[in-house]
Amino acid sequence: QQQVKQSPQSLIVQKGGISIINCAYENTAFDYFPWYQQFPGKGPALLIAIRPDVSEKKEGRFTISFNKSAKQFSLHIMDSQPGDSATYFCAASTGGGYNKLIFGAGTRLAVHP
Amino acid sequence: NAGVTQTPKFRILKIGQSMTLQCTQDMNHNYMYWYRQDPGMGLKLIYYSVGAGITDKGEVPNGYNVSRSTTEDFPLRLELAAPSQTSVYFCASSYLKSGLYNSPLHFGNGTRLTVT
């Protein structure tokens, strides 16, 4: 119940296209859903995050869509660019206690020119 | 403005050897963490610390030890290296608990460890 399932494992998109990465969870106590972006040779960095009281959050070309009833959330990258090529991790946590982040397995995105 | 600094960047160990992965942060964060990253497995929490002198186990603590004598430093110790510990190790810090909305994790650039 503590897992976060992420798909696809890898994704190839043409420049200008839309990249979509999906995550699903079981624990209804999760109340914080961030996405981290990791470039080769670097540590992950927070990209965007959402709380379950909203269904969508947009920051520039990056949008999180959240479906509480389906227990799913997704990252959409509009007008994908080669510079977006990276590994993306979704994560989730609960607000109580220590609230450790549970990470998905990651999606390796390649945006071809 | 260094953030989280990890050393070394790469290391090869023989089975049974010991080593310490170093981690230091200059953001005065109370919370620090060690993760390992394996292909297709995401990030798994090894140990974490909520402040100097306080540490606790994460999801995968076996074979590792940590200490936190200062706010800045959080070294990870491997006592008897095993091939299963071949991985990329990331240290991270946060101002507040990592699961809070306004408390992102700040990661170092990792240590790639190979045990043969």
Coordinates of C-alpha atoms in Angstrom, one line a residue:
Chain A
Q1 CA 0.0 0.0 0.0
Q2 CA 3.0 2.2 0.4
Q3 CA 4.0 1.8 -3.3
V4 CA 3.8 4.4 -6.1
K5 CA 3.6 2.7 -9.5
Q6 CA 5.1 4.7 -12.4
S7 CA 4.8 4.2 -16.1
P8 CA 6.2 4.0 -18.7
Q9 CA 9.7 3.0 -17.8
S10 CA 11.0 4.9 -20.8
L11 CA 9.5 7.3 -23.3
I12 CA 10.7 8.7 -26.6
V13 CA 9.0 11.9 -27.9
Q14 CA 9.7 14.1 -30.9
K15 CA 10.5 17.8 -30.3
G16 CA 7.4 19.8 -29.9
G17 CA 5.3 16.8 -28.8
I18 CA 3.6 16.1 -25.5
S19 CA 5.2 13.8 -22.9
I20 CA 2.9 12.1 -20.5
I21 CA 4.1 10.1 -17.5
N22 CA 1.6 8.4 -15.2
C23 CA 1.7 7.4 -11.5
A24 CA -0.8 5.4 -9.4
Y25 CA -1.0 4.9 -5.6
E26 CA -3.1 2.9 -3.1
N27 CA -2.6 4.7 0.1
T28 CA -5.5 7.2 0.4
A29 CA -3.6 9.0 3.2
F30 CA -1.1 10.4 0.7
D31 CA -1.5 14.1 0.5
Y32 CA 1.6 15.4 -1.2
F33 CA 2.6 14.5 -4.8
P34 CA 5.9 16.0 -6.1
W35 CA 7.7 15.3 -9.3
Y36 CA 11.5 15.3 -9.4
Q37 CA 13.7 15.7 -12.5
Q38 CA 17.1 14.1 -12.8
F39 CA 19.7 14.9 -15.5
P40 CA 22.5 12.4 -16.1
G41 CA 25.3 12.6 -13.5
K42 CA 23.2 14.8 -11.2
G43 CA 20.9 14.4 -8.3
P44 CA 17.2 14.7 -8.6
A45 CA 15.6 18.2 -8.2
L46 CA 12.1 19.2 -7.4
L47 CA 10.2 20.1 -10.6
I48 CA 6.6 20.6 -9.6
A49 CA 4.3 19.4 -6.8
I50 CA 0.6 19.2 -6.1
R51 CA -1.7 18.6 -3.1
P52 CA -5.0 16.6 -3.6
D53 CA -7.3 19.6 -3.0
V54 CA -6.7 20.7 -6.6
S55 CA -7.0 18.7 -9.8
E56 CA -4.4 20.4 -11.8
K57 CA -1.3 22.5 -11.4
K58 CA 0.7 24.2 -14.2
E59 CA 4.1 25.7 -14.2
G60 CA 5.2 26.8 -17.6
R61 CA 5.2 23.8 -19.9
F62 CA 4.8 21.3 -17.0
T63 CA 1.4 20.3 -15.7
I64 CA 0.4 17.9 -13.0
S65 CA -3.1 16.4 -13.4
F66 CA -4.5 14.7 -10.3
N67 CA -7.4 12.3 -10.1
K68 CA -8.2 11.6 -6.5
S69 CA -11.0 9.1 -7.1
A70 CA -8.8 7.0 -9.4
K71 CA -5.8 7.5 -7.2
Q72 CA -3.7 8.6 -10.1
F73 CA -1.6 11.6 -11.1
S74 CA 0.3 12.4 -14.2
L75 CA 3.0 14.8 -15.5
H76 CA 2.4 16.4 -18.9
I77 CA 5.3 18.2 -20.6
M78 CA 3.9 20.4 -23.4
D79 CA 6.1 21.4 -26.4
S80 CA 8.8 18.9 -25.3
Q81 CA 12.3 20.0 -25.9
P82 CA 15.6 18.1 -26.2
G83 CA 16.6 19.8 -22.9
D84 CA 13.8 18.0 -21.2
S85 CA 15.5 14.7 -21.7
A86 CA 16.0 13.4 -18.2
T87 CA 14.7 10.8 -15.8
Y88 CA 11.5 11.8 -14.0
F89 CA 10.3 10.5 -10.6
C90 CA 6.9 10.8 -9.1
A91 CA 6.6 10.6 -5.4
A92 CA 4.0 10.7 -2.6
S93 CA 3.8 11.1 1.1
T94 CA 1.4 11.5 4.0
G95 CA 1.3 14.6 6.2
G96 CA 1.5 12.9 9.5
G97 CA 4.4 11.5 11.4
Y98 CA 7.7 11.5 9.7
N99 CA 6.1 11.6 6.2
K100 CA 8.8 10.1 4.2
L101 CA 8.6 10.4 0.4
I102 CA 7.9 7.2 -1.5
F103 CA 9.3 7.4 -5.0
G104 CA 8.2 5.8 -8.2
A105 CA 10.6 3.7 -10.3
G106 CA 11.3 6.6 -12.7
T107 CA 10.7 7.3 -16.4
R108 CA 13.6 8.0 -18.7
L109 CA 12.5 10.6 -21.2
A110 CA 14.3 11.2 -24.5
V111 CA 13.1 14.1 -26.7
H112 CA 14.5 13.8 -30.2
P113 CA 15.1 16.9 -32.3
Chain B
N1 CA 26.5 28.3 -2.4
A2 CA 27.5 24.7 -2.6
G3 CA 24.3 23.0 -1.4
V4 CA 24.8 19.3 -0.8
T5 CA 28.3 18.0 -1.5
Q6 CA 29.1 14.3 -1.8
T7 CA 32.5 12.7 -2.0
P8 CA 33.8 10.6 -3.7
K9 CA 32.1 10.7 -7.0
F10 CA 33.1 7.2 -7.9
R11 CA 34.6 4.2 -6.0
I12 CA 35.3 0.6 -6.6
L13 CA 35.4 -1.7 -3.6
K14 CA 36.3 -5.3 -3.2
I15 CA 33.9 -7.6 -1.4
G16 CA 34.4 -7.3 2.4
Q17 CA 36.1 -3.9 2.3
S18 CA 34.8 -0.9 4.2
M19 CA 34.3 2.7 3.2
T20 CA 32.6 5.9 4.2
L21 CA 30.6 8.0 1.8
Q22 CA 30.8 11.7 2.9
C23 CA 28.0 14.2 2.7
T24 CA 27.9 17.8 3.8
Q25 CA 25.4 20.6 3.4
D26 CA 25.7 24.3 3.9
M27 CA 22.0 25.2 4.0
N28 CA 21.6 24.7 7.8
H29 CA 19.0 22.0 7.1
N30 CA 18.1 19.9 10.1
Y31 CA 16.8 16.9 8.0
M32 CA 19.3 14.8 6.0
Y33 CA 18.8 11.5 4.1
W34 CA 20.7 8.8 2.3
Y35 CA 19.1 7.1 -0.7
R36 CA 20.3 4.5 -3.1
Q37 CA 19.2 4.4 -6.7
D38 CA 19.2 1.2 -8.7
P39 CA 18.0 1.0 -12.4
G40 CA 14.2 0.6 -12.6
M41 CA 13.9 0.7 -8.8
G42 CA 13.6 4.4 -8.1
L43 CA 15.1 5.9 -4.9
K44 CA 15.1 3.9 -1.7
L45 CA 15.7 5.5 1.7
I46 CA 18.5 4.0 3.6
Y47 CA 18.8 6.2 6.7
Y48 CA 17.7 9.6 7.7
S49 CA 18.4 12.1 10.4
V50 CA 16.1 14.8 11.9
G51 CA 19.0 16.7 13.6
A52 CA 22.4 16.3 15.1
G53 CA 22.6 13.2 17.2
I54 CA 19.4 11.7 15.9
T55 CA 19.3 9.0 13.2
D56 CA 16.8 6.4 12.1
K57 CA 16.4 3.6 9.6
G58 CA 14.7 3.9 6.3
E59 CA 13.4 1.2 4.0
V60 CA 16.8 -0.5 3.2
P61 CA 19.2 0.0 6.2
N62 CA 20.9 -3.4 6.3
G63 CA 24.6 -3.3 5.7
Y64 CA 24.9 0.4 6.4
N65 CA 25.5 2.7 9.3
V66 CA 25.3 6.5 9.8
S67 CA 26.2 9.1 12.3
R68 CA 25.2 12.8 12.7
S69 CA 27.5 14.6 15.0
T70 CA 27.0 18.0 13.4
T71 CA 24.2 19.7 11.5
E72 CA 26.3 19.9 8.3
D73 CA 27.7 16.3 8.0
F74 CA 25.9 13.0 7.5
P75 CA 28.4 10.2 6.5
L76 CA 27.2 6.8 5.4
R77 CA 29.4 3.8 6.4
L78 CA 29.6 0.5 4.6
E79 CA 31.3 -2.0 6.9
L80 CA 31.5 -5.2 4.8
A81 CA 30.9 -4.4 1.2
A82 CA 28.8 -6.8 -0.8
P83 CA 27.9 -6.9 -4.6
S84 CA 24.3 -6.1 -3.7
Q85 CA 25.5 -2.7 -2.5
T86 CA 26.6 -1.7 -6.0
S87 CA 24.5 1.3 -6.6
V88 CA 24.4 5.1 -6.9
Y89 CA 24.1 6.7 -3.5
F90 CA 22.5 10.1 -3.0
C91 CA 22.6 12.3 0.0
A92 CA 19.8 14.9 0.4
S93 CA 18.7 17.5 2.9
S94 CA 15.6 19.5 3.6
Y95 CA 14.6 22.4 5.8
L96 CA 11.5 20.6 7.1
K97 CA 10.3 17.0 6.9
S98 CA 10.6 15.8 3.3
G99 CA 6.9 15.1 2.8
L100 CA 5.8 18.6 3.5
Y101 CA 4.6 20.8 0.6
N102 CA 7.1 23.6 1.0
S103 CA 10.1 21.4 2.0
P104 CA 11.7 20.0 -1.2
L105 CA 14.6 17.6 -1.0
H106 CA 18.0 19.0 -2.1
F107 CA 20.2 16.3 -3.5
G108 CA 23.9 16.0 -4.0
N109 CA 25.3 14.7 -7.3
G110 CA 25.7 11.1 -6.0
T111 CA 28.5 8.6 -5.5
R112 CA 28.6 5.7 -7.9
L113 CA 29.8 2.6 -6.0
T114 CA 30.8 -0.7 -7.5
V115 CA 31.5 -3.7 -5.4
T116 CA 33.4 -6.6 -7.1

